[in-house]
Amino acid sequence: MQDDRIAAGLVGLLLVTLEILAPLAGAVVAALAIRRRGRNARLAMVGCLVMLPVPIISTLGTAVGLEPLMHSVGTYMAGHVLTAMTLPFHLVGFGLILAGALSGPRQPSLSQSPTATAVGSH
């Protein structure tokens, strides 16, 4: 019985660690791509950083607030309320990552384009 609790605790710790490292690694990769990708990489980096507190909120919500939450909304709804607390972070973060991935590259302005300079110099 004690071994099962230790194993479950270790698996939970591993999963929370992965949930923290994945968006952190994404933010680092996006930060390294800012020079090449500009605004798109910045959007992706911010999206990853928005998703970063999700496992912390989930873990703290479960550790501190699960029992009072179960008493106020019921046993079956408590997990859904905790999920609803983290959902905005997931949605906003994922939306920002998608915006960075799907938006086109920035077009140079007319004053900076090579044809505008060539036309202006004649």
XYZ file of C-alpha atoms in Angstrom:
122
model
C 0.000 0.000 0.000
C 2.782 2.469 0.897
C 4.728 1.530 -2.252
C 1.688 2.346 -4.384
C 1.452 5.818 -2.851
C 5.145 6.463 -3.410
C 4.927 5.258 -7.010
C 1.824 7.390 -7.645
C 3.549 10.417 -6.106
C 6.645 9.916 -8.257
C 4.581 9.513 -11.434
C 2.627 12.660 -10.545
C 5.868 14.554 -9.929
C 7.250 13.372 -13.260
C 4.116 14.484 -15.102
C 4.074 17.917 -13.461
C 7.769 18.321 -14.286
C 7.066 17.505 -17.938
C 4.111 19.919 -17.936
C 6.461 22.677 -16.740
C 9.412 21.791 -18.984
C 7.436 21.524 -22.251
C 6.209 25.157 -22.397
C 9.508 26.356 -20.943
C 11.428 24.585 -23.720
C 8.980 26.005 -26.273
C 9.569 29.519 -24.944
C 13.346 29.069 -25.183
C 13.134 27.731 -28.755
C 10.832 30.596 -29.755
C 13.142 33.139 -28.101
C 16.065 31.772 -30.105
C 14.020 32.171 -33.304
C 12.996 35.796 -32.706
C 15.717 37.219 -34.965
C 14.665 35.013 -37.880
C 10.908 34.950 -37.335
C 10.261 38.284 -35.586
C 6.729 38.853 -34.371
C 5.668 35.263 -35.063
C 8.277 33.866 -32.677
C 7.388 36.472 -30.056
C 3.742 35.398 -30.191
C 4.747 31.750 -29.795
C 7.079 32.580 -26.901
C 4.387 34.549 -25.059
C 1.914 31.719 -25.693
C 4.300 29.224 -24.115
C 4.884 31.511 -21.128
C 1.119 31.966 -20.640
C 0.755 28.175 -20.441
C 3.627 27.820 -17.966
C 1.657 28.355 -14.700
C -1.020 25.761 -15.569
C 0.590 22.777 -13.776
C 1.417 24.939 -10.777
C -2.187 26.163 -10.515
C -3.477 22.604 -10.943
C -1.154 21.170 -8.319
C -1.814 23.923 -5.792
C -5.547 23.804 -6.462
C -5.579 20.064 -5.896
C -3.342 20.159 -2.812
C -4.939 23.122 -1.085
C -8.443 23.539 -2.400
C -9.739 20.151 -3.482
C -11.359 19.132 -0.207
C -13.193 22.446 0.396
C -14.165 22.488 -3.270
C -15.584 18.967 -3.011
C -17.701 20.063 -0.050
C -19.053 23.133 -1.841
C -19.699 21.834 -5.387
C -19.665 18.082 -4.914
C -17.163 15.327 -5.510
C -17.830 14.901 -9.206
C -17.764 18.609 -10.079
C -14.586 19.500 -8.143
C -12.266 18.178 -10.846
C -14.172 20.071 -13.507
C -13.922 23.315 -11.537
C -10.143 22.841 -11.259
C -9.979 22.216 -15.004
C -12.031 25.353 -15.641
C -9.504 27.359 -13.618
C -6.669 26.384 -15.958
C -8.635 26.405 -19.209
C -8.178 30.150 -19.933
C -4.392 29.738 -19.704
C -4.495 26.839 -22.156
C -6.801 28.609 -24.595
C -4.953 31.939 -24.613
C -1.535 30.262 -24.773
C -2.556 27.920 -27.565
C -4.185 30.794 -29.444
C -0.988 32.836 -29.264
C 1.108 29.885 -30.438
C -1.279 29.332 -33.351
C -1.218 33.029 -34.218
C 2.565 32.930 -34.318
C 2.618 29.772 -36.394
C -0.101 30.729 -38.876
C 0.502 34.421 -39.431
C 2.482 35.283 -42.515
C 5.889 36.893 -42.487
C 6.006 40.633 -42.057
C 6.068 42.505 -45.365
C 8.685 45.249 -45.675
C 7.237 48.744 -45.888
C 7.388 50.687 -49.159
C 10.082 53.019 -47.856
C 12.358 50.051 -47.059
C 11.729 47.865 -50.098
C 14.551 47.552 -52.651
C 12.335 48.728 -55.538
C 11.272 51.886 -53.686
C 14.917 52.763 -53.046
C 15.881 52.115 -56.656
C 12.988 54.198 -57.959
C 13.681 56.993 -55.488
C 17.389 57.223 -56.367
C 16.820 57.896 -60.099
